[in-house]
Short mmCIF file of C-alpha atoms and ligand atoms in Angstrom, two decimals:
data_model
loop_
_atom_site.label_atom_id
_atom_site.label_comp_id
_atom_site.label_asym_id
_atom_site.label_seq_id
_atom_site.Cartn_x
_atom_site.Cartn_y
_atom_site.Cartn_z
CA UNK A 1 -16.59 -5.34 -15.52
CA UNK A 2 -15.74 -2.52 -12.89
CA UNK A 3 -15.97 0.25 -15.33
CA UNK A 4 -19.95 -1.52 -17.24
CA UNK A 5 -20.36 -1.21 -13.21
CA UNK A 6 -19.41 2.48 -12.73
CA UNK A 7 -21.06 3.39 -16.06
CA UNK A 8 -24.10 1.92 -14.71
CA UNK A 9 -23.85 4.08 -11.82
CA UNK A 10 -23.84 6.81 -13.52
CA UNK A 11 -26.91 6.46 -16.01
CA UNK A 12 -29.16 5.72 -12.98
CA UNK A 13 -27.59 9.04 -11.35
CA UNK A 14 -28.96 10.95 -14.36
CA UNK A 15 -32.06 9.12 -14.62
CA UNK A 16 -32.35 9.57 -10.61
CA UNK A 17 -31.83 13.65 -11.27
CA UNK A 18 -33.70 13.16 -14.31
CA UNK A 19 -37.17 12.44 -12.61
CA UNK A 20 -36.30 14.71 -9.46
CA UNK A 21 -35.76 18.29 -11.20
CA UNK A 22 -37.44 20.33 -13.81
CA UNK A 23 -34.31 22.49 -13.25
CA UNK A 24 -32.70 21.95 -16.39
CA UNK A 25 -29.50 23.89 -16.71
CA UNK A 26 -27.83 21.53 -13.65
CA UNK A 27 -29.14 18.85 -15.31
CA UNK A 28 -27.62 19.43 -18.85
CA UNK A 29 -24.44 20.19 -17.53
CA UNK A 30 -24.24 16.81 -15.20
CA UNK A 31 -25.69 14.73 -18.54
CA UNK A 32 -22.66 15.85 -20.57
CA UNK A 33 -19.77 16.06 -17.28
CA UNK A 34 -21.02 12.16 -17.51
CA UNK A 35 -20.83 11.58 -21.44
CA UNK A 36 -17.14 13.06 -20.95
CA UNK A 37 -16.21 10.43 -18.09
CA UNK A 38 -17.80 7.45 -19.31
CA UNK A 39 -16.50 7.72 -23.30
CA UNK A 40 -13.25 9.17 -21.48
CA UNK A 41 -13.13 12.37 -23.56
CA UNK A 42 -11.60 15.76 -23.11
CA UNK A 43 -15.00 17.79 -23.51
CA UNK A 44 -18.81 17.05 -24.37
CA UNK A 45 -21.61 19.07 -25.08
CA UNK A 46 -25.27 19.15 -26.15
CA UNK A 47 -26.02 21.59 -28.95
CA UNK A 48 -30.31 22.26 -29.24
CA UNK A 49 -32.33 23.35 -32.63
CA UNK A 50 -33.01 26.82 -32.33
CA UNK A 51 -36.21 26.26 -34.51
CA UNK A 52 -36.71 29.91 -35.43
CA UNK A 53 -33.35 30.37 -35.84
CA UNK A 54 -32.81 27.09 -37.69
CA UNK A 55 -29.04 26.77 -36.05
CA UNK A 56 -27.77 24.92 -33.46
CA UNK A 57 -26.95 26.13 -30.39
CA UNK A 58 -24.89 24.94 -27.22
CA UNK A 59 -26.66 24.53 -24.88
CA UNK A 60 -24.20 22.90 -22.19
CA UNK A 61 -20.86 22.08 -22.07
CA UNK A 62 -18.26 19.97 -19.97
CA UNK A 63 -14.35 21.10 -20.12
CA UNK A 64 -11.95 23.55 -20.48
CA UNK A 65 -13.23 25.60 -22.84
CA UNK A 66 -16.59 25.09 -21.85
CA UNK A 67 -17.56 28.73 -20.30
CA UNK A 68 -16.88 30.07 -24.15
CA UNK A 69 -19.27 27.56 -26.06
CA UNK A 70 -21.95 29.67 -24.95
CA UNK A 71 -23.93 31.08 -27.88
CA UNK A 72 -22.19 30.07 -30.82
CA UNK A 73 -24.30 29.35 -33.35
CA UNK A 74 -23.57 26.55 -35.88
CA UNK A 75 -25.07 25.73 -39.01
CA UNK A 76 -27.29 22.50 -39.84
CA UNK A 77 -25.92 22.48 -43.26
CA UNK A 78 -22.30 21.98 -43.27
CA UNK A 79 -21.35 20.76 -40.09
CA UNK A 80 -20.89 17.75 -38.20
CA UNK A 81 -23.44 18.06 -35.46
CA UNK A 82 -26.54 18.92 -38.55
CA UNK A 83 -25.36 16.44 -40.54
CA UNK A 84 -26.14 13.60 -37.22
CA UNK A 85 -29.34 16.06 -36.69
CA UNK A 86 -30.84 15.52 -39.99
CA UNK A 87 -29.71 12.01 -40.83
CA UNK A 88 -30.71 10.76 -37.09
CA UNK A 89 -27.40 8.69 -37.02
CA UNK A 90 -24.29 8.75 -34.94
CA UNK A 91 -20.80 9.65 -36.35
CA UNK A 92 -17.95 9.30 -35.52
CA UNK A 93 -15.11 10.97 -37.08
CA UNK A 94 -11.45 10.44 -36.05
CA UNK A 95 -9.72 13.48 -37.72
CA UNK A 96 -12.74 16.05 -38.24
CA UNK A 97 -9.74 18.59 -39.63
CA UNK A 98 -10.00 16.40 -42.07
CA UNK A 99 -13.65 15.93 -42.74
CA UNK A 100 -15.15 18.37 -45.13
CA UNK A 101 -18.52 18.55 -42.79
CA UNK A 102 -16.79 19.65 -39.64
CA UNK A 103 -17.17 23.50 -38.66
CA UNK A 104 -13.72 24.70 -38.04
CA UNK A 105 -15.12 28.57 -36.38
CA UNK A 106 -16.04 26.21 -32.89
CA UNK A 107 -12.77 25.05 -33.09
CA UNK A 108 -11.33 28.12 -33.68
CA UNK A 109 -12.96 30.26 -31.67
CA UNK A 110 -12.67 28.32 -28.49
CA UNK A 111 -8.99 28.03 -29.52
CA UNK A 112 -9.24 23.92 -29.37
CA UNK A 113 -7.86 21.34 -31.47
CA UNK A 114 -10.52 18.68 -32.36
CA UNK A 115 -8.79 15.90 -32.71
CA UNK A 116 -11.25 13.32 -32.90
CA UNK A 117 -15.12 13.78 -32.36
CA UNK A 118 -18.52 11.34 -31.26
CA UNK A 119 -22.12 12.88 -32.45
CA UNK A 120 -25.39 11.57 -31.43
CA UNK A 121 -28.67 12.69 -32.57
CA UNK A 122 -31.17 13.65 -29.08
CA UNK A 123 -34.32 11.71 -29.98
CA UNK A 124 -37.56 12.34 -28.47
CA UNK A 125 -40.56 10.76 -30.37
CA UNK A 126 -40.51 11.11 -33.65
CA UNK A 127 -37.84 13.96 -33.69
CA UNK A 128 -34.25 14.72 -33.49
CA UNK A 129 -33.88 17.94 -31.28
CA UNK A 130 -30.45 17.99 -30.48
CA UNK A 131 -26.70 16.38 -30.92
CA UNK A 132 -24.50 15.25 -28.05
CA UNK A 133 -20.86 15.37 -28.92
CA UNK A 134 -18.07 13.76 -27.24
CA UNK A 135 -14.59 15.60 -28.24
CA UNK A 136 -10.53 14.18 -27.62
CA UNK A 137 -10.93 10.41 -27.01
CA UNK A 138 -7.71 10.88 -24.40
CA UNK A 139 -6.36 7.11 -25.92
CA UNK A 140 -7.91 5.25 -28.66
CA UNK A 141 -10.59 5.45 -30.88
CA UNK A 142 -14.45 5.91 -29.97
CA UNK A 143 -15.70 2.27 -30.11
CA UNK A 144 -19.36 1.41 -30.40
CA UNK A 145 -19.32 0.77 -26.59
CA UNK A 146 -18.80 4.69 -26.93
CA UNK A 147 -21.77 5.71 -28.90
CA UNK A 148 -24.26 3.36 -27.08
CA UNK A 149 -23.29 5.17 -23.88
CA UNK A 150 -23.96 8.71 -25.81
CA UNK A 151 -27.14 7.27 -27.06
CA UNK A 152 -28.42 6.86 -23.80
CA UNK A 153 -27.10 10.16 -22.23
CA UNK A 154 -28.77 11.88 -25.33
CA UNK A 155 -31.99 10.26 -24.89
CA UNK A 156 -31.90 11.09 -21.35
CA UNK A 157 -31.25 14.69 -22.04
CA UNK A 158 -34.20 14.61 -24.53
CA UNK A 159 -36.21 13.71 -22.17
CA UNK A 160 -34.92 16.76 -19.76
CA UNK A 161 -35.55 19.74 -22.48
CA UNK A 162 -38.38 17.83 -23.26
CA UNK A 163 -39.88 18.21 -19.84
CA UNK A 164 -38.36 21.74 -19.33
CA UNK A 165 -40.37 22.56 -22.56
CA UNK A 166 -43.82 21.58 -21.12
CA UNK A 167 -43.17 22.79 -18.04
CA UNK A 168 -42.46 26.23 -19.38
CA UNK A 169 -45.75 25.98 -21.64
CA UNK A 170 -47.82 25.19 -18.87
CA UNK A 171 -46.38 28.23 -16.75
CA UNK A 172 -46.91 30.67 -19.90
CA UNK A 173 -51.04 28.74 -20.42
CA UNK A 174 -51.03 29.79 -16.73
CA UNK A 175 -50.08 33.13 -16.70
CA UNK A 176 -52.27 33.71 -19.93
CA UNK A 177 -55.76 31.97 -18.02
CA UNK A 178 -54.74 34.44 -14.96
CA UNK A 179 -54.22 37.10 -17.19
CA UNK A 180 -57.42 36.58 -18.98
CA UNK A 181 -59.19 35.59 -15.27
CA UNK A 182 -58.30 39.18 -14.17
CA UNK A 183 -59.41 40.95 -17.40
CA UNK A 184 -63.11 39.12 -17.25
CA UNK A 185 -63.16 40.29 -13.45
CA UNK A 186 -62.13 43.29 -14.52
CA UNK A 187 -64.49 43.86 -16.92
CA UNK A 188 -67.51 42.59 -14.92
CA UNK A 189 -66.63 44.97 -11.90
CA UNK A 190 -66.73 47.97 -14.61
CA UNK A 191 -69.33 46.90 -16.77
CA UNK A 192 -71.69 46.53 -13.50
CA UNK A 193 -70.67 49.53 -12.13
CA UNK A 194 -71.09 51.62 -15.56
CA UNK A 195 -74.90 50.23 -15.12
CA UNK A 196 -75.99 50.17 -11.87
CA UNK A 197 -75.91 54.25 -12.33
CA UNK A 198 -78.16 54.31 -15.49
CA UNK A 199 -79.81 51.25 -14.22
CA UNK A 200 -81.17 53.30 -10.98
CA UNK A 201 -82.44 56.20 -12.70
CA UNK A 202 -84.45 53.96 -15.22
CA UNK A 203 -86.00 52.23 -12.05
CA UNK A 204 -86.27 55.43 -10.10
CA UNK A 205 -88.00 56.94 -12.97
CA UNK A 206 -90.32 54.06 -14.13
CA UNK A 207 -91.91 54.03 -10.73
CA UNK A 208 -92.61 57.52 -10.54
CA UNK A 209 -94.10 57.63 -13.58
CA UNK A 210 -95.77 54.08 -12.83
CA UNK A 211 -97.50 55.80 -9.89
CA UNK A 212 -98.48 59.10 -11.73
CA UNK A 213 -99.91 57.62 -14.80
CA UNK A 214 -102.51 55.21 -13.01
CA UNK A 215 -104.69 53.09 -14.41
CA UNK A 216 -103.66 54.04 -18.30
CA UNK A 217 -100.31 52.50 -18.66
CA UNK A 218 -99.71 51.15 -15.22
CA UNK A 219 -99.60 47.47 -16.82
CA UNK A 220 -96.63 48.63 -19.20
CA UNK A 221 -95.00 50.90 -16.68
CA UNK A 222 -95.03 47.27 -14.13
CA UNK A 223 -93.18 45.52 -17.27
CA UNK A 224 -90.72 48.28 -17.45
CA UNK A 225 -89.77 47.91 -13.43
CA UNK A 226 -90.13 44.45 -13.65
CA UNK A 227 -87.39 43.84 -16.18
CA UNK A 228 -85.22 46.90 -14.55
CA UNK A 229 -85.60 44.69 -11.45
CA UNK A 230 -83.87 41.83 -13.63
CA UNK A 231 -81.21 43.54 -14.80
CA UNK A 232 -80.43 44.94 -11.05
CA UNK A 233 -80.42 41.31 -9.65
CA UNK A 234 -77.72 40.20 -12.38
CA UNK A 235 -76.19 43.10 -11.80
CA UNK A 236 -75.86 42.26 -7.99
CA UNK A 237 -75.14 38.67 -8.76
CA UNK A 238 -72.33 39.16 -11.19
CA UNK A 239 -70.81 41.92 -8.27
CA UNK A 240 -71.26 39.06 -5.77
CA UNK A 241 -69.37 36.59 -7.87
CA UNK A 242 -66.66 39.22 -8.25
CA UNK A 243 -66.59 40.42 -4.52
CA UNK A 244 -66.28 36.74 -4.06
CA UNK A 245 -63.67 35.81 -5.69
CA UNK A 246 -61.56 38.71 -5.01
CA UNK A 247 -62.31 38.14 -0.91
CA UNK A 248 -64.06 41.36 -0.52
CA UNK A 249 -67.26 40.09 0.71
CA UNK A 250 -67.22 39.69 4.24
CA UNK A 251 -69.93 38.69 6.66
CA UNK A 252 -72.55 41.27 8.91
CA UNK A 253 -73.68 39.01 11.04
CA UNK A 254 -76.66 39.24 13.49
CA UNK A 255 -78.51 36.94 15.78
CA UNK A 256 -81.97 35.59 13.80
CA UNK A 257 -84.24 33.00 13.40
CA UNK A 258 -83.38 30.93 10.40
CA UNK A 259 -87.21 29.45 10.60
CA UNK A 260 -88.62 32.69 10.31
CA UNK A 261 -86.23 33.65 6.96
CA UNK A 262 -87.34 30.41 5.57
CA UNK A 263 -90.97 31.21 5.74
CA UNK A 264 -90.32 34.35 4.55
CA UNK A 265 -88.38 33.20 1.33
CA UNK A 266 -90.74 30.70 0.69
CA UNK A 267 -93.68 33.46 0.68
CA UNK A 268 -91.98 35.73 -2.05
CA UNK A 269 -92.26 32.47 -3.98
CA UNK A 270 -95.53 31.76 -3.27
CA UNK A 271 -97.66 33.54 -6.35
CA UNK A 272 -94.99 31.80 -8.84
CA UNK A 273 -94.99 28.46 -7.05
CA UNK A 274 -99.05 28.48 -7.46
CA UNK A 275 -99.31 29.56 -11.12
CA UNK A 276 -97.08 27.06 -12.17
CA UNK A 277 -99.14 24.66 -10.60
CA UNK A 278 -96.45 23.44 -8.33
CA UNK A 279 -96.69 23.09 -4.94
CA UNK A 280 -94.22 24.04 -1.66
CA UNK A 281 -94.37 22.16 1.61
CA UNK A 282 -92.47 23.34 4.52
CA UNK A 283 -91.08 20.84 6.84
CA UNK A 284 -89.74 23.15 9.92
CA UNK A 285 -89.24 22.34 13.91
CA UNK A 286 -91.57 23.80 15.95
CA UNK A 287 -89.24 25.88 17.56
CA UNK A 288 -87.47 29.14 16.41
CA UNK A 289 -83.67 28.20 15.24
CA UNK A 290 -81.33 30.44 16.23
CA UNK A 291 -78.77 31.21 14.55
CA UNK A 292 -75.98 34.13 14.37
CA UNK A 293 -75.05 35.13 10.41
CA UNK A 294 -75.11 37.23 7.81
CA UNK A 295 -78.94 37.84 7.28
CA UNK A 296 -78.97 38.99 3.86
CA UNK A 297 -76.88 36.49 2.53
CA UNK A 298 -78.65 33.81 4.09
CA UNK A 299 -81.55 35.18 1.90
CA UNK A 300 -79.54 35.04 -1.09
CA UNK A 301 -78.68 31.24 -0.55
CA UNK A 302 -82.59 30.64 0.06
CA UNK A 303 -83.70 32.59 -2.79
CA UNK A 304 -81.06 31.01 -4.97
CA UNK A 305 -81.85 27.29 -4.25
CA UNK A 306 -85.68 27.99 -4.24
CA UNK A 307 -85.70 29.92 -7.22
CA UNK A 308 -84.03 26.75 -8.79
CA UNK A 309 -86.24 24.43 -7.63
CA UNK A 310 -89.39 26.26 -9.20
CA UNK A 311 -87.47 27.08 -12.67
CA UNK A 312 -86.78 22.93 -13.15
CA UNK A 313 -89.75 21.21 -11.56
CA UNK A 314 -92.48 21.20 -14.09
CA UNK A 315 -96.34 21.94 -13.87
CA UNK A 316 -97.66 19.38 -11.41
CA UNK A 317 -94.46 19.01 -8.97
CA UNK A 318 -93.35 19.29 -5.44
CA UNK A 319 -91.00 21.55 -3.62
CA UNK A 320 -90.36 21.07 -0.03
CA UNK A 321 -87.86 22.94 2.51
CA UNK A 322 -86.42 21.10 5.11
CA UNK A 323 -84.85 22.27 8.35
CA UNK A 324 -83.11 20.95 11.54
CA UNK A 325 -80.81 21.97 14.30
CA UNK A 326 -78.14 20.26 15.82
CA UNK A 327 -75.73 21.13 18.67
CA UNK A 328 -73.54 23.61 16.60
CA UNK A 329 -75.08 23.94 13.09
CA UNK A 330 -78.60 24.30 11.22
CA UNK A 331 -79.32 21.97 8.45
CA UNK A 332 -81.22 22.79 5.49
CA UNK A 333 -82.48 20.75 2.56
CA UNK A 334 -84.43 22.50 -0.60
CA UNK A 335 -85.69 19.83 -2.72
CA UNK A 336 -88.03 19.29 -5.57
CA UNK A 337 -89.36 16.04 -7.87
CA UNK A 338 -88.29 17.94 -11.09
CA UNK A 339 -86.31 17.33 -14.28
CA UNK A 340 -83.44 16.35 -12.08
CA UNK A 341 -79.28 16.26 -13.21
CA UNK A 342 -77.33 13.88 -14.50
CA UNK A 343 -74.84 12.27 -12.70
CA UNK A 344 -72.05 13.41 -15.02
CA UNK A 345 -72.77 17.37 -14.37
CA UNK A 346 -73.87 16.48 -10.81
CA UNK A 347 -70.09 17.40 -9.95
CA UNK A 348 -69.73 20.66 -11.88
CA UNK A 349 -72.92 22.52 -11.20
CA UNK A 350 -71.21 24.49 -8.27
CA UNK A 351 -68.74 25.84 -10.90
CA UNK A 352 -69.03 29.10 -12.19
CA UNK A 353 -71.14 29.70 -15.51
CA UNK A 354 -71.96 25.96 -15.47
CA UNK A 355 -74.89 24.87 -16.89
CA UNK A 356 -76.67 21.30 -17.33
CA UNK A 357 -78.30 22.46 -20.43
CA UNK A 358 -76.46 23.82 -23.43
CA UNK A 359 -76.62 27.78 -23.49
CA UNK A 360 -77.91 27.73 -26.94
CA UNK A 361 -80.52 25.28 -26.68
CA UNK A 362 -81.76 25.51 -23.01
CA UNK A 363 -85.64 26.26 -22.25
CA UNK A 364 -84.80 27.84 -18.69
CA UNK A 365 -83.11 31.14 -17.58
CA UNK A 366 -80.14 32.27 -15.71
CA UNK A 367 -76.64 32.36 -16.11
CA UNK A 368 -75.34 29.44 -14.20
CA UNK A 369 -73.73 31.78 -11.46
CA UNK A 370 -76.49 31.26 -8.84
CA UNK A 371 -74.95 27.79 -7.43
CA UNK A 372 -71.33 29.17 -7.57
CA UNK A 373 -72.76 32.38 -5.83
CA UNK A 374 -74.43 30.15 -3.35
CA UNK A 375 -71.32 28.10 -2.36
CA UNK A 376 -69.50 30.50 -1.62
CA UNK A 377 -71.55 32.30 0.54
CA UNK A 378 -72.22 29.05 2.46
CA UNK A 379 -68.20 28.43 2.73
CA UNK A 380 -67.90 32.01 3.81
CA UNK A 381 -70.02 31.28 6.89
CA UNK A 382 -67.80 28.17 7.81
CA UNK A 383 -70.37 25.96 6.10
CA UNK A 384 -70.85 23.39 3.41
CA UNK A 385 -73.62 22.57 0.46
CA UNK A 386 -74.08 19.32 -1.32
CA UNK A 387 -76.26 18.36 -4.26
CA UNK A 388 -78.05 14.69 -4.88
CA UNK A 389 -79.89 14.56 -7.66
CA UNK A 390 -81.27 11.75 -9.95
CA UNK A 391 -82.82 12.81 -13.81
CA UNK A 392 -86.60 12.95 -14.21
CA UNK A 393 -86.72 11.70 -10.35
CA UNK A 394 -85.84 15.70 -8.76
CA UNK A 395 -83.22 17.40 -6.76
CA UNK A 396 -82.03 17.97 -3.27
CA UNK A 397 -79.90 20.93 -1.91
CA UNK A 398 -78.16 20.51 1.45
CA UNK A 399 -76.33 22.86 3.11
CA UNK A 400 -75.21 22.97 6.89
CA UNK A 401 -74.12 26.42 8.50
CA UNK A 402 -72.79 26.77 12.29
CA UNK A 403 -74.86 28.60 14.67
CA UNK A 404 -72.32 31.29 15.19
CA UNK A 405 -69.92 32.46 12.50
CA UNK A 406 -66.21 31.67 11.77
CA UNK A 407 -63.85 33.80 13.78
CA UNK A 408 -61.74 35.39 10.95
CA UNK A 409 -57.95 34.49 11.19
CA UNK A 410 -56.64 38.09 12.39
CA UNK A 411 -59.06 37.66 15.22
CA UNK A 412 -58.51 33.74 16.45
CA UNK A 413 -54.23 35.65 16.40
CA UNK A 414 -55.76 38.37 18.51
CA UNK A 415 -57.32 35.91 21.13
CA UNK A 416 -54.40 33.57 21.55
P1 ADP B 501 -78.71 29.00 -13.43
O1 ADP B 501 -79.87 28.47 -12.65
O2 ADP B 501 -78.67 30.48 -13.49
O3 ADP B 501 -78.52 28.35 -14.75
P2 ADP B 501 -77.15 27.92 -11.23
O4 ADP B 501 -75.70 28.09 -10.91
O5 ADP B 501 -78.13 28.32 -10.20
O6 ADP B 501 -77.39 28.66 -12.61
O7 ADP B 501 -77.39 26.39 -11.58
C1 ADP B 501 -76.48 25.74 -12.47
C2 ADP B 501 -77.18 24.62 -13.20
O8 ADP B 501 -77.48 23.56 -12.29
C3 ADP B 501 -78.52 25.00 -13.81
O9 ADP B 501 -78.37 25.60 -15.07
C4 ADP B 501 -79.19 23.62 -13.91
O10 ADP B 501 -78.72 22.96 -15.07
C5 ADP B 501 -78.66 22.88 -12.69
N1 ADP B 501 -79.63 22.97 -11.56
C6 ADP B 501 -79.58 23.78 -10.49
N2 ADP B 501 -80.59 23.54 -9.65
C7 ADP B 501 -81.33 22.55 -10.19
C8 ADP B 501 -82.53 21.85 -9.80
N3 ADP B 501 -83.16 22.12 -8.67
N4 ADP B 501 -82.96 20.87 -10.63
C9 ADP B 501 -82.31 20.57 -11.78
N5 ADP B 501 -81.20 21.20 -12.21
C10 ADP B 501 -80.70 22.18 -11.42
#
């Protein structure tokens, strides 16, 4: 009874340790430290499939001649430990000098005289990926008492490399998505830098020539600047989305009146808003709203979130821009009664590159970096944006800034 008692004890230590750690050398070598106490043996040890290898391999080892286990490989044909591994079933052998399976180079090697020997296969699913051996019963025979006991260490320690193993895999998918985060950043910082160059002497050149030639070709030469124009704002968006991420935008902030940016944002729109039959209703306070932030940006959060609104409301809908001041922060809301967004992607439209409508079969523009773009600048001036949106019903963009901007962190140090 005392010693079903103080084997208990010991499985739920392991299991304890077992759920704590993904550390799984101390793990191993407590597993096996307990097979060798509880089945009352001179030495135990956990040998692990080298799959490319196809040999076994100790992996951890309790005794005295544990330190020199280390690394020695032995074979899954013709030993004792691949015979349990491929037939899935304990053994127990009480003279393995004797048995024409057991590999005598361990033995030998470690200078150790296996007297009598306890195998268990390491199940996990529908595999066997290891053996746990129990070596020198110190009186007796190994009874069944024994192997139950190894069983359950050997699951246990299954369960360990098990865990180890996805642990590892998710470190090495991790490394490889950062790896492949920092070439795509990589490669959008050069490839927008290798065209902005050839991009600005196309539009330098194209205007020239747009005012020299007149009348004749003036409507082709206002295509060519037009698309230029295109290209530049992708450009600048896919810098923005890099300078973003990377923490290298940073705010220029000056004192303004939101109101007045509003209006202005919503006039550049005006000739597209009309002939698309749409129309835009501004709902502002009669007073200026004064706020202190990073003009341009601001602009770029407008111009973002209205240029939206117009590319998915249909002919025939409404736009309207909403603004309000409180104590400490401006509130603005850009909606529209357009095709609207399902409730599913309503969550994922501030991701980057996300798009509601399938890039191969969508009707509207854009690369599904403007929201993304947008959030961030809103979060870099201490603020937040929101989306509510219902399909075929329309959209509404909210986003709050404070009045004055975020004291950056070296600077709130600097004050206290
Ligand atoms: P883009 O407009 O370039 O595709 P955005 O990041 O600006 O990229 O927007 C992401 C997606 O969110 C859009 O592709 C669209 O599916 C959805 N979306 C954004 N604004 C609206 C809106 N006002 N109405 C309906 N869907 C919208």
């Amino acid at each position: 009874m005392k010693d079903q008692v103080r084997a208990l004890e010991r499985l739920l230590d392991v299991t304890r340790e077992l759920t704590a750690t993904v550390d799984l050398g101390p793990l191993l070598t407590k597993i096996v430290a307990v097979a060798a106490e509880l089945t009352e043996s001179e030495g135990a040890s956990i040998l692990l499939l080298d799959k490319q290898t196809g040999e076994l391999r100790f992996r951890a080892a309790h005794g005295s001649s544990a330190s020199s286990l280390a690394d020695i490989p032995v074979p899954v044909e013709g030993s004792i430990a691949g015979t349990v591994l491929n037939s899935g079933n304990p053994v127990v052998v009480s003279d393995p000098r004797k048995d024409p399976r057991h590999y005598e180079q361990v033995g030998e090697q470690i200078d150790m005289d296996i007297r009598s020997l306890a195998a268990v296969p390491m199940h996990f699913k529908d595999q066997n990926i290891g053996v746990l051996e129990a070596v020198n019963k110190q009186e007796g025979v190994f009874t069944e008492q024994d192997i139950d006991m190894l069983l359950t260490l050997g699951s246990q320690a299954a369960v360990a490399v098990e865990n180890a193993r996805l642990v590892e895999e998710l470190r090495q998918a991790y490394a490889r998505l950062g790896e492949l985060d920092r070439l795509k950043s990589d490669f959008i910082a050069i490839a927008s830098h290798e065209l902005r160059t050839p991009l600005g002497l196309i539009l330098g050149y194209a205007t020239l020539l747009r005012d020299q030639v007149g009348e004749a070709a003036s409507h082709q030469m206002d295509v060519v600047v037009r698309a230029a124009l295109r290209v530049k704002h992708i450009i600048e968006t896919m810098l923005n989305l890099r300078y973003l991420e990377t923490g290298e935008l940073t705010l220029v902030c000056v004192p303004f009146d939101l109101c007045a940016e509003i209006r202005s944002a919503c006039n550049a729109y005006r000739t597209l808003v009309e002939s698309q039959g749409l129309t835009l209703s501004l709902h502002l306070p009669p007073h200026p709203l004064q706020i202190c932030a990073d003009r341009d940006k601001v602009r770029t959060i407008l111009d973002n979130l209205l240029s939206n609104a117009v590319k998915f409301t249909p002919q025939g809908g409404h736009i309207w821009v909403l603004a309000s001041g409180q104590q400490h922060t401006v509130k603005v809301t850009i909606a529209d009664d357009g095709i609207g967004i399902p409730p599913e992607a309503l969550g994922r439209i501030f991701e980057r590159f996300e798009q509601v409508e399938h890039h191969m079969t969508r009707r509207h523009g854009g690369m599904g970096l403007g929201l993304s773009i947008v959030r961030g600048l809103v979060e870099l001036h201490g603020g937040r944006i929101w989306a509510e949106s219902e399909p075929e019903k329309g959209s509404h963009f909210t986003f709050i800034l404070p009045i004055k901007p975020p004291i950056p962190a070296e600077e709130t140090s600097k004050e206290e």
